[in-house]
Coordinates of C-alpha atoms in Angstrom, one line a residue:
M1403 CA -4.5 -25.9 -11.7
S1404 CA -4.7 -22.0 -11.2
R1405 CA -5.4 -20.3 -7.8
C1406 CA -8.7 -19.4 -8.9
A1407 CA -9.4 -23.0 -9.8
E1408 CA -8.4 -23.9 -6.1
A1409 CA -10.7 -21.4 -4.9
A1410 CA -13.5 -23.0 -7.2
A1411 CA -13.1 -26.2 -5.2
V1412 CA -13.4 -24.3 -2.0
A1413 CA -16.4 -22.7 -2.9
A1414 CA -18.4 -25.6 -4.2
T1415 CA -17.6 -27.8 -1.2
V1416 CA -20.9 -26.9 0.4
P1417 CA -23.0 -30.3 0.6
G1418 CA -25.3 -30.2 -2.6
A1419 CA -23.1 -28.1 -4.6
G1420 CA -24.4 -27.8 -8.3
V1421 CA -27.8 -28.9 -7.1
G1422 CA -30.8 -27.0 -6.8
N1423 CA -30.9 -23.2 -6.3
A1424 CA -27.6 -21.7 -5.8
G1425 CA -29.1 -18.5 -4.1
L1426 CA -30.1 -20.9 -1.1
R1427 CA -26.3 -21.3 -0.5
R1428 CA -24.9 -19.3 2.2
L1429 CA -21.7 -17.1 1.7
M1430 CA -18.7 -18.9 3.1
V1431 CA -16.7 -15.8 3.6
P1432 CA -17.9 -13.1 6.0
R1433 CA -17.7 -9.4 4.9
Q1434 CA -16.2 -6.7 7.1
A1435 CA -16.6 -3.1 6.8
S1436 CA -12.6 -3.1 7.3
F1437 CA -12.2 -4.4 3.6
F1438 CA -14.7 -2.1 2.0
P1439 CA -13.2 -0.1 -1.0
P1440 CA -11.3 3.1 0.3
P1441 CA -13.3 6.4 0.1
V1442 CA -10.8 7.9 -2.6
P1443 CA -10.2 5.1 -5.0
N1444 CA -6.9 6.9 -6.5
P1445 CA -5.2 9.4 -4.6
F1446 CA -2.0 9.3 -6.9
V1447 CA -3.6 10.9 -9.9
Q1448 CA -4.3 14.7 -10.8
Q1449 CA -6.2 15.9 -13.8
T1450 CA -6.2 19.7 -14.3
R1451 CA -8.9 20.7 -17.1
M1452 CA -8.3 24.3 -18.6
G1453 CA -10.6 26.0 -20.8
T1454 CA -9.6 28.0 -23.9
A1455 CA -9.9 31.2 -22.1
R1456 CA -7.7 30.1 -19.3
R1457 CA -5.1 28.8 -21.6
I1458 CA -5.3 32.3 -23.7
Q1459 CA -4.6 34.1 -20.1
I1460 CA -2.0 31.7 -19.2
F1461 CA -0.1 32.4 -22.4
F1462 CA -0.2 36.3 -22.5
L1463 CA 0.8 36.4 -18.8
G1464 CA 3.5 33.9 -19.2
I1465 CA 5.1 36.1 -21.8
I1466 CA 5.8 38.7 -19.1
L1467 CA 5.8 36.7 -15.9
L1468 CA 7.6 33.6 -16.8
P1469 CA 11.0 35.2 -17.9
I1470 CA 11.0 37.4 -14.9
R1471 CA 10.3 34.9 -12.2
A1472 CA 12.8 32.3 -13.6
L1473 CA 15.4 34.9 -13.5
L1474 CA 14.7 36.0 -9.9
V1475 CA 14.8 32.3 -8.9
A1476 CA 18.1 31.7 -10.5
L1477 CA 19.6 34.9 -8.8
I1478 CA 18.2 34.2 -5.3
L1479 CA 19.7 30.7 -5.6
L1480 CA 23.0 32.2 -6.7
L1481 CA 22.8 34.7 -3.7
A1482 CA 22.0 31.9 -1.3
W1483 CA 25.0 29.7 -2.1
P1484 CA 27.9 31.3 -0.6
F1485 CA 26.0 31.6 2.8
A1486 CA 25.3 28.0 2.3
A1487 CA 29.0 27.3 1.7
I1488 CA 30.0 29.3 4.8
S1489 CA 27.5 27.3 6.8
T1490 CA 28.8 24.0 5.7
A1491 CA 32.5 24.7 5.0
C1492 CA 34.8 22.1 6.6
C1493 CA 31.8 20.0 7.6
P1494 CA 31.7 16.4 6.5
E1495 CA 28.6 15.4 4.4
K1496 CA 27.1 13.0 7.1
L1497 CA 27.4 15.4 10.2
T1498 CA 28.0 13.9 13.7
H1499 CA 27.7 17.3 15.5
P1500 CA 25.3 20.1 14.9
V1501 CA 26.5 23.2 13.2
T1502 CA 26.7 26.0 16.0
G1503 CA 28.6 29.4 16.5
W1504 CA 29.1 32.4 14.6
R1505 CA 28.4 30.3 11.2
R1506 CA 24.9 29.5 12.0
K1507 CA 24.3 32.8 13.8
I1508 CA 25.2 34.7 10.6
T1509 CA 23.9 32.4 7.7
Q1510 CA 20.5 31.1 9.2
P1511 CA 18.8 34.7 9.3
V1512 CA 19.9 35.3 5.6
L1513 CA 18.8 31.9 4.4
K1514 CA 15.4 32.2 6.0
F1515 CA 15.1 35.7 4.3
L1516 CA 16.2 34.3 1.0
G1517 CA 13.8 31.4 1.3
R1518 CA 10.8 33.7 1.7
A1519 CA 12.1 35.8 -1.2
L1520 CA 12.5 32.9 -3.4
F1521 CA 8.6 31.6 -3.0
F1522 CA 7.6 35.1 -3.4
S1523 CA 9.2 35.6 -6.4
M1524 CA 7.5 32.6 -7.7
G1525 CA 4.1 34.4 -6.9
F1526 CA 3.3 32.5 -3.7
I1527 CA 1.2 34.5 -1.2
V1528 CA 1.5 32.7 2.0
T1529 CA -1.1 32.9 5.0
V1530 CA 0.4 31.5 8.2
K1531 CA -1.9 30.2 11.0
G1532 CA -0.9 29.0 14.5
K1533 CA 2.1 29.2 16.2
V1534 CA 5.7 27.5 15.5
A1535 CA 6.8 25.4 18.5
N1536 CA 10.3 25.5 19.6
A1537 CA 12.8 22.4 19.7
V1538 CA 12.0 21.6 23.2
E1539 CA 8.4 21.7 22.8
A1540 CA 8.3 19.6 19.5
P1541 CA 11.6 18.2 17.9
I1542 CA 9.7 17.0 15.0
F1543 CA 7.5 18.8 12.5
V1544 CA 5.1 16.5 10.3
V1545 CA 3.9 17.9 7.2
A1546 CA 0.8 16.8 5.3
P1547 CA -0.9 16.4 2.8
H1548 CA 2.4 16.1 0.6
S1549 CA 1.3 17.1 -3.0
T1550 CA 4.3 18.9 -4.6
F1551 CA 8.1 19.9 -4.6
F1552 CA 6.4 23.5 -3.6
D1553 CA 5.6 21.8 -0.2
G1554 CA 9.2 23.0 0.7
I1555 CA 7.7 26.2 1.6
A1556 CA 6.6 24.6 5.0
C1557 CA 10.4 24.4 5.8
V1558 CA 11.0 27.8 5.0
I1559 CA 8.2 29.0 7.5
A1560 CA 9.1 26.6 10.1
G1561 CA 12.6 28.2 10.2
L1562 CA 14.8 25.8 8.1
P1563 CA 14.7 22.6 10.3
S1564 CA 16.6 19.8 9.0
V1565 CA 15.0 17.1 6.5
V1566 CA 15.4 13.6 5.4
S1567 CA 16.8 13.3 2.0
R1568 CA 18.7 11.0 -0.4
N1569 CA 22.3 11.4 -0.3
E1570 CA 22.4 11.9 -4.3
N1571 CA 20.5 15.3 -3.6
A1572 CA 23.4 16.5 -1.3
Q1573 CA 25.9 15.7 -4.2
A1574 CA 24.1 17.7 -6.6
P1575 CA 25.6 21.1 -7.7
L1576 CA 24.2 24.4 -6.2
V1577 CA 21.0 22.8 -4.9
G1578 CA 23.3 20.2 -2.9
R1579 CA 24.9 22.7 -1.0
L1580 CA 21.8 24.5 -0.1
L1581 CA 20.5 21.3 1.2
R1582 CA 23.4 20.6 3.3
A1583 CA 23.0 24.0 4.7
L1584 CA 19.9 22.3 6.5
Q1585 CA 22.0 19.7 8.2
P1586 CA 19.8 17.2 6.8
V1587 CA 19.6 13.1 7.7
L1588 CA 20.8 11.7 4.3
V1589 CA 19.5 8.2 3.4
S1590 CA 22.0 6.1 1.3
R1591 CA 20.2 3.4 -1.5
V1592 CA 23.4 1.3 -1.6
D1593 CA 23.7 0.7 2.0
P1594 CA 21.5 -2.3 3.2
D1595 CA 21.7 -0.8 7.0
S1596 CA 20.5 2.6 5.8
R1597 CA 16.9 2.5 6.9
K1598 CA 18.2 1.2 10.6
N1599 CA 20.8 3.9 10.5
T1600 CA 18.3 6.6 9.5
I1601 CA 15.9 5.7 12.3
N1602 CA 18.7 5.9 14.7
E1603 CA 19.9 9.3 13.5
I1604 CA 16.3 10.6 14.0
I1605 CA 16.2 9.2 17.4
R1606 CA 19.4 10.7 18.3
R1607 CA 18.5 14.2 17.1
A1608 CA 15.2 14.1 18.3
T1609 CA 16.0 13.2 21.9
S1610 CA 19.1 15.8 22.0
G1611 CA 17.2 18.5 24.1
G1612 CA 17.3 20.9 21.5
E1613 CA 21.0 20.5 20.9
W1614 CA 20.2 19.6 17.1
P1615 CA 17.9 21.7 14.9
Q1616 CA 14.0 20.5 14.6
M1617 CA 13.2 17.9 11.8
L1618 CA 10.8 18.2 9.2
V1619 CA 9.1 15.0 8.0
F1620 CA 6.7 14.3 5.3
P1621 CA 5.3 11.1 6.8
E1622 CA 3.3 10.0 3.8
G1623 CA 6.4 9.4 1.9
T1624 CA 5.0 10.2 -1.6
C1625 CA 2.7 13.0 -3.3
T1626 CA -0.9 12.7 -3.5
N1627 CA -3.7 15.0 -4.7
R1628 CA -4.7 16.1 -1.4
S1629 CA -8.0 14.3 -1.5
C1630 CA -7.2 12.0 1.6
L1631 CA -4.3 11.5 4.1
I1632 CA -2.5 8.1 2.9
T1633 CA -0.7 6.0 5.4
F1634 CA 1.8 7.8 7.7
K1635 CA 5.2 6.1 8.0
P1636 CA 6.2 5.6 11.6
G1637 CA 9.9 6.9 11.1
A1638 CA 8.9 10.5 12.6
F1639 CA 6.8 9.0 15.4
I1640 CA 9.4 6.1 16.5
P1641 CA 11.3 8.6 19.1
G1642 CA 8.4 9.0 21.0
V1643 CA 8.8 12.6 21.5
P1644 CA 6.3 15.5 21.0
V1645 CA 5.5 16.4 17.4
Q1646 CA 3.7 19.5 15.7
P1647 CA 1.5 18.7 12.8
I1648 CA 1.8 21.1 9.9
L1649 CA -1.3 21.4 7.5
L1650 CA -0.7 22.6 3.8
R1651 CA -3.6 24.2 1.9
Y1652 CA -3.5 25.4 -1.8
P1653 CA -6.9 27.2 -2.2
N1654 CA -6.7 28.2 -5.7
K1655 CA -9.1 28.0 -8.5
L1656 CA -6.6 26.5 -11.0
D1657 CA -4.4 23.8 -9.6
T1658 CA -0.9 24.4 -11.1
V1659 CA 1.0 22.9 -8.2
T1660 CA -0.1 19.2 -7.6
W1661 CA 2.5 16.8 -8.8
T1662 CA 1.3 13.1 -8.8
W1663 CA 2.4 10.0 -10.4
Q1664 CA -0.2 10.7 -13.2
G1665 CA -0.5 14.3 -14.4
Y1666 CA 1.9 17.3 -15.0
T1667 CA 5.5 16.9 -15.1
F1668 CA 8.1 19.1 -13.0
I1669 CA 8.9 21.3 -15.9
E1670 CA 5.1 21.8 -16.9
L1671 CA 4.1 22.7 -13.3
C1672 CA 7.0 25.2 -12.9
M1673 CA 6.0 27.1 -16.2
L1674 CA 2.2 26.8 -15.1
T1675 CA 2.8 28.0 -11.7
F1676 CA 5.2 30.8 -12.8
C1677 CA 2.6 32.1 -15.4
Q1678 CA -0.2 32.6 -12.6
P1679 CA -0.5 36.1 -11.3
F1680 CA -0.2 34.7 -7.8
T1681 CA -0.6 31.2 -6.1
R1682 CA -2.1 30.9 -2.6
V1683 CA -0.9 28.7 0.1
E1684 CA -1.9 28.3 3.7
V1685 CA 0.4 26.9 6.3
E1686 CA -1.2 25.8 9.7
F1687 CA 0.5 24.9 12.8
M1688 CA -1.5 22.8 14.9
P1689 CA -1.2 22.2 18.5
V1690 CA 1.6 20.1 19.8
Q1691 CA 0.8 16.5 20.0
V1692 CA 2.5 14.5 22.9
P1693 CA 2.4 10.7 22.9
N1694 CA 1.3 8.7 25.7
E1695 CA 2.7 5.6 27.1
E1696 CA 1.1 3.2 24.7
E1697 CA 2.1 5.4 21.6
K1698 CA 5.4 5.7 22.8
N1699 CA 5.8 1.9 22.6
D1700 CA 3.7 1.7 19.5
P1701 CA 4.8 4.6 16.8
V1702 CA 2.0 3.2 14.4
L1703 CA -0.7 3.9 17.0
F1704 CA 1.0 7.4 17.5
A1705 CA 1.2 7.9 13.7
D1706 CA -2.5 7.0 13.2
R1707 CA -3.8 9.3 15.9
V1708 CA -2.0 12.3 14.6
R1709 CA -3.0 11.6 11.1
N1710 CA -6.8 11.1 12.0
L1711 CA -6.5 14.6 13.9
M1712 CA -4.7 16.2 10.7
A1713 CA -7.7 14.6 8.5
Q1714 CA -10.2 16.2 10.6
A1715 CA -8.8 19.5 10.5
L1716 CA -8.6 19.5 6.9
G1717 CA -12.1 17.8 6.3
I1718 CA -10.7 14.9 4.2
P1719 CA -10.8 11.1 4.9
V1720 CA -8.1 8.9 5.4
T1721 CA -7.0 5.7 3.3
D1722 CA -4.3 2.8 3.9
H1723 CA -2.7 3.8 0.4
T1724 CA 1.1 4.0 0.8
Y1725 CA 4.1 4.3 -1.7
E1726 CA 3.9 0.8 -2.4
D1727 CA 0.5 1.2 -3.9
C1728 CA 2.6 3.6 -6.4
R1729 CA 4.8 1.0 -7.2
L1730 CA 2.1 -1.6 -8.1
M1731 CA 0.3 1.2 -10.0
I1732 CA 3.3 1.4 -12.2
S1733 CA 3.5 -2.2 -12.6
A1734 CA -0.1 -2.3 -13.6
G1735 CA 0.6 0.1 -16.5
Q1736 CA 3.6 -2.1 -17.7
L1737 CA 1.1 -5.0 -18.0
T1738 CA -1.2 -2.8 -20.1
L1739 CA -3.7 -2.5 -17.4
P1740 CA -5.0 0.8 -16.3
M1741 CA -2.5 2.2 -13.9
E1742 CA -5.3 2.6 -11.0
A1743 CA -5.9 -1.2 -11.3
G1744 CA -2.7 -1.8 -8.9
L1745 CA -4.2 0.1 -6.0
V1746 CA -5.1 -2.1 -3.2
E1747 CA -4.5 -0.1 -0.2
F1748 CA -1.3 -1.9 0.5
T1749 CA -1.1 -1.0 4.4
K1750 CA -4.2 -2.7 5.1
I1751 CA -3.9 -5.6 2.7
S1752 CA -0.2 -6.6 4.0
R1753 CA -1.1 -6.0 7.6
K1754 CA -4.6 -8.1 7.7
L1755 CA -3.8 -10.7 5.2
K1756 CA 0.0 -11.0 5.9
L1757 CA 1.1 -10.6 2.4
D1758 CA 4.4 -8.8 1.2
W1759 CA 4.9 -6.4 -1.9
D1760 CA 6.5 -9.6 -3.8
G1761 CA 3.3 -11.5 -3.2
I1762 CA 1.0 -9.2 -4.1
R1763 CA 3.2 -8.1 -7.2
K1764 CA 3.0 -11.8 -8.3
H1765 CA -0.7 -11.8 -7.8
L1766 CA -0.8 -8.7 -10.3
D1767 CA 0.7 -11.0 -12.9
E1768 CA -1.9 -13.7 -12.5
Y1769 CA -4.7 -10.9 -12.5
A1770 CA -3.1 -9.5 -15.8
T1771 CA -3.5 -12.8 -17.6
I1772 CA -7.4 -12.9 -16.7
A1773 CA -8.2 -9.4 -17.4
S1774 CA -6.0 -8.5 -20.4
S1775 CA -8.9 -9.4 -22.6
S1776 CA -11.5 -7.2 -20.8
K1777 CA -12.3 -3.6 -20.7
G1778 CA -11.2 -1.4 -18.1
G1779 CA -8.9 -3.9 -16.5
R1780 CA -11.9 -5.5 -14.6
I1781 CA -12.8 -9.3 -14.7
G1782 CA -16.2 -10.3 -15.5
I1783 CA -18.0 -13.6 -15.1
E1784 CA -17.1 -14.4 -18.9
E1785 CA -13.5 -13.7 -18.6
F1786 CA -13.9 -15.7 -15.3
A1787 CA -15.4 -18.6 -16.7
E1788 CA -12.9 -18.5 -20.0
Y1789 CA -9.9 -18.4 -17.6
L1790 CA -10.9 -21.5 -15.5
K1791 CA -12.2 -23.2 -18.8
L1792 CA -15.5 -23.9 -16.8
P1793 CA -18.9 -23.3 -18.0
V1794 CA -21.0 -20.5 -16.6
S1795 CA -22.8 -22.5 -13.6
D1796 CA -24.5 -21.6 -10.3
V1797 CA -21.1 -23.1 -8.8
L1798 CA -19.0 -20.6 -10.8
R1799 CA -21.3 -17.6 -10.0
Q1800 CA -21.2 -18.6 -6.4
L1801 CA -17.3 -18.5 -6.5
F1802 CA -17.4 -15.1 -8.4
A1803 CA -19.8 -13.6 -5.9
L1804 CA -17.2 -14.5 -3.2
F1805 CA -14.6 -12.2 -4.9
D1806 CA -17.1 -9.8 -6.2
R1807 CA -17.3 -8.0 -2.7
N1808 CA -19.3 -4.8 -3.8
H1809 CA -21.5 -7.0 -5.8
D1810 CA -21.0 -4.6 -9.2
G1811 CA -20.6 -7.6 -11.6
S1812 CA -16.8 -7.5 -12.1
I1813 CA -13.7 -8.2 -9.9
D1814 CA -10.8 -5.6 -9.7
F1815 CA -7.5 -6.4 -8.6
R1816 CA -8.1 -5.6 -4.7
E1817 CA -10.7 -7.9 -4.7
Y1818 CA -9.0 -10.5 -6.4
V1819 CA -6.1 -10.4 -3.8
I1820 CA -8.5 -10.4 -0.9
G1821 CA -10.3 -13.3 -2.3
L1822 CA -7.4 -15.3 -2.9
A1823 CA -5.8 -14.6 0.5
V1824 CA -9.0 -15.6 2.3
L1825 CA -9.9 -18.7 0.4
C1826 CA -6.5 -20.1 -0.4
N1827 CA -4.1 -19.2 2.8
P1828 CA -4.9 -21.3 5.6
A1829 CA -2.7 -23.4 7.8
N1830 CA -1.2 -26.3 6.0
T1831 CA -0.4 -29.0 8.9
E1832 CA 0.8 -32.5 8.9
E1833 CA -2.7 -33.5 10.2
I1834 CA -4.7 -31.7 7.5
I1835 CA -2.5 -33.3 4.7
Q1836 CA -3.3 -37.0 6.3
V1837 CA -7.0 -36.0 6.4
A1838 CA -6.9 -34.7 2.9
F1839 CA -5.1 -38.0 1.5
K1840 CA -7.8 -40.2 3.3
L1841 CA -10.4 -38.1 1.7
F1842 CA -9.2 -38.9 -2.0
D1843 CA -8.3 -42.5 -1.2
L1844 CA -11.4 -43.9 -1.7
D1845 CA -10.5 -47.5 -1.4
E1846 CA -8.0 -47.3 1.4
D1847 CA -5.2 -49.0 -0.5
G1848 CA -2.6 -46.0 0.4
H1849 CA -2.6 -44.5 -3.4
I1850 CA -4.8 -42.1 -5.1
T1851 CA -5.8 -43.1 -8.6
E1852 CA -6.8 -40.4 -11.2
E1853 CA -10.4 -41.7 -11.0
E1854 CA -10.5 -41.3 -7.2
F1855 CA -9.2 -37.7 -7.6
S1856 CA -11.4 -36.9 -10.3
T1857 CA -14.7 -38.3 -8.3
I1858 CA -14.1 -36.1 -5.4
L1859 CA -13.4 -33.0 -7.5
Q1860 CA -16.3 -33.4 -10.0
A1861 CA -18.8 -34.2 -7.1
S1862 CA -17.6 -31.0 -5.1
L1863 CA -17.8 -28.9 -8.0
G1864 CA -21.1 -30.3 -9.7
V1865 CA -19.3 -30.5 -13.1
P1866 CA -19.3 -34.1 -14.2
D1867 CA -17.1 -33.7 -17.1
L1868 CA -14.4 -31.6 -15.4
D1869 CA -11.1 -32.6 -16.6
V1870 CA -8.6 -32.9 -13.7
S1871 CA -5.9 -34.9 -15.8
G1872 CA -3.7 -31.8 -15.8
L1873 CA -3.2 -31.1 -12.0
F1874 CA -3.2 -35.0 -11.5
K1875 CA 0.0 -35.2 -13.7
E1876 CA 1.5 -32.4 -11.6
I1877 CA 1.3 -34.5 -8.4
A1878 CA 1.6 -38.1 -9.6
Q1879 CA 5.1 -39.6 -10.8
G1880 CA 3.3 -42.5 -12.4
D1881 CA -0.3 -43.8 -12.5
S1882 CA -1.0 -43.1 -9.0
V1883 CA -0.1 -40.9 -6.0
S1884 CA 1.6 -41.9 -3.0
Y1885 CA 1.2 -40.1 0.7
E1886 CA 4.7 -38.8 0.1
E1887 CA 4.2 -37.1 -3.4
F1888 CA 0.8 -36.0 -2.1
K1889 CA 2.6 -34.4 1.1
S1890 CA 5.5 -32.8 -0.9
F1891 CA 2.9 -31.3 -3.4
A1892 CA 0.8 -30.0 -0.6
L1893 CA 3.7 -28.7 1.4
K1894 CA 5.0 -26.5 -1.7
H1895 CA 1.4 -25.5 -2.4
P1896 CA -0.1 -24.5 1.0
E1897 CA -3.0 -22.6 -0.9
Y1898 CA -4.8 -26.2 -1.5
A1899 CA -5.1 -26.7 2.3
K1900 CA -8.2 -24.2 2.3
I1901 CA -10.1 -26.9 0.1
F1902 CA -9.5 -29.8 2.6
T1903 CA -10.1 -27.8 5.7
T1904 CA -13.3 -26.3 4.3
Y1905 CA -14.7 -29.7 3.2
L1906 CA -14.1 -31.1 6.5
D1907 CA -15.6 -28.0 8.3
L1908 CA -18.8 -28.1 6.1
Q1909 CA -19.2 -32.2 6.4
T1910 CA -19.0 -31.5 10.4
S1911 CA -21.6 -28.8 10.1
H1912 CA -23.6 -31.2 8.2
V1913 CA -23.8 -33.9 10.4
F1914 CA -24.5 -31.9 13.6
S1915 CA -27.4 -30.2 11.7
L1916 CA -29.2 -33.7 11.4
P1917 CA -31.4 -35.0 14.1
K1918 CA -29.6 -36.3 17.4
E1919 CA -30.6 -39.9 16.7
A1920 CA -29.3 -39.8 13.1
Q1921 CA -25.9 -38.0 14.3
A1922 CA -22.7 -39.8 14.2
T1923 CA -19.4 -39.0 15.4
P1924 CA -17.2 -38.1 12.3
S1925 CA -14.3 -40.7 11.9
F1926 CA -11.9 -41.5 9.3
T1927 CA -11.1 -45.1 8.8
S1928 CA -7.3 -45.8 9.2
N1929 CA -5.4 -46.7 6.1
K1930 CA -1.6 -47.7 5.5
V1931 CA -0.3 -44.0 5.5
S1932 CA -1.9 -42.9 9.0
P1933 CA -2.9 -46.1 10.8
E1934 CA -3.6 -44.4 14.3
N1935 CA -7.2 -43.0 14.8
R1936 CA -7.3 -39.1 15.0
E1937 CA -10.1 -37.1 16.4
E1938 CA -10.5 -34.2 13.8
S1939 CA -11.6 -30.9 14.8
A1940 CA -13.0 -28.0 12.4
S1941 CA -10.1 -25.7 11.8
D1942 CA -10.5 -22.0 12.4
K1943 CA -11.9 -19.9 9.4
K1944 CA -10.0 -16.8 8.6
D1945 CA -12.6 -13.8 8.8
D1946 CA -11.5 -11.0 6.3

């Protein structure tokens, strides 16, 4: 039995299911604004459209500008290399002490000048707003939105602070030596303790009292199209020291810089940018943000406040997308779904519904099975019914409505994940399993037959000819199900617990809605499995 079919049982356990007008049945899952779709559906895609006239202009300008700028970039990088070599000579790849003395005094001014010359040679016209804070005022810079490899211009304007980079980048020829001159914090993909060591190194440098250079971090962790600010990772905010936000804007009529998961490649963007007469960029240094005591203890709270301030200054919304959404987006493409189908706002979903990436990735496989035959990678009522092997009925429409949160007549992957988590992931306790067994054991003989099992599910779903033999065979070792078999199956599949808790809650609500003289205390007759009488209480429902 699929997870959707489990949810179908939940949706239909309202007294009178399958009878009368389904529109009179109340929704069992409250809606909250916190789960409304994000204001920006996909911040990881950029489509730059160019007309014929623009293409002709780029072609002719490229004939002149492209070779000249490419030559200048190569020349400046070659000039910078010996100064970077002097700065890092006799220094280990992973520094234990900052580079000081004559080497830094000589090389840093030259590298700053060459950095500005590099971006000028590529055609960038830079406008700087605000004042750069020193290392005592703000040990860490946080830069957003991060949308391109050209964002490195913020590092040049800020005075070449240290950055966080992969260990492989520092080993690359030419560029690796230039990177090491920034005294970076290097991250190793093969070291299982790399994340912990990186955080500790950031804390050590940020709290050194100005001994180390300032650090520059892109807290979004991946490139977007600048239409919103996605989740800030807490690494830059864990030290609990003041940070200076830096805003980046590219106010150009033609966007040739945005480097997202769907769009132009690295080489294409370089060529398009080099073929422009000039490219404008604004770098704004905002006032230093000092964390309060609560934010020092909660870096996520500090990160959220800084992100909101930056988004307000940029005039764009915030969303709870993160790098994990990119991974899901790529997985969706591999499953022949539209890539944007994998976007769920991972931060919000994982935090509120207690789901990890592996769990959501598993749901994506299930979703692809249902949506593979539909257009646009969304599930309609017909695909829903076909997958569950049920007719389109009032009960099925009610279940479909529980998943279809925006009532547009289809279910996207985000709605699918939320629906499953809310309907199928309650607590699964010994008490609930005992009560559930009593619910199915109609003759109280300590065993559940297929007929008893079928009677309860058919009545709750309102589908008299529903075939449940497949599910029954998964549970039973023989012709009937013992309590131990039932318990073993329930513990391995906790999603079924929601069927039982919802059934009991609704039956309790039904009893207490009767006139007082007709009310009776709900009880469950003792049987061979659980001889002691228990007072059953309605379980807590999980609001989404």
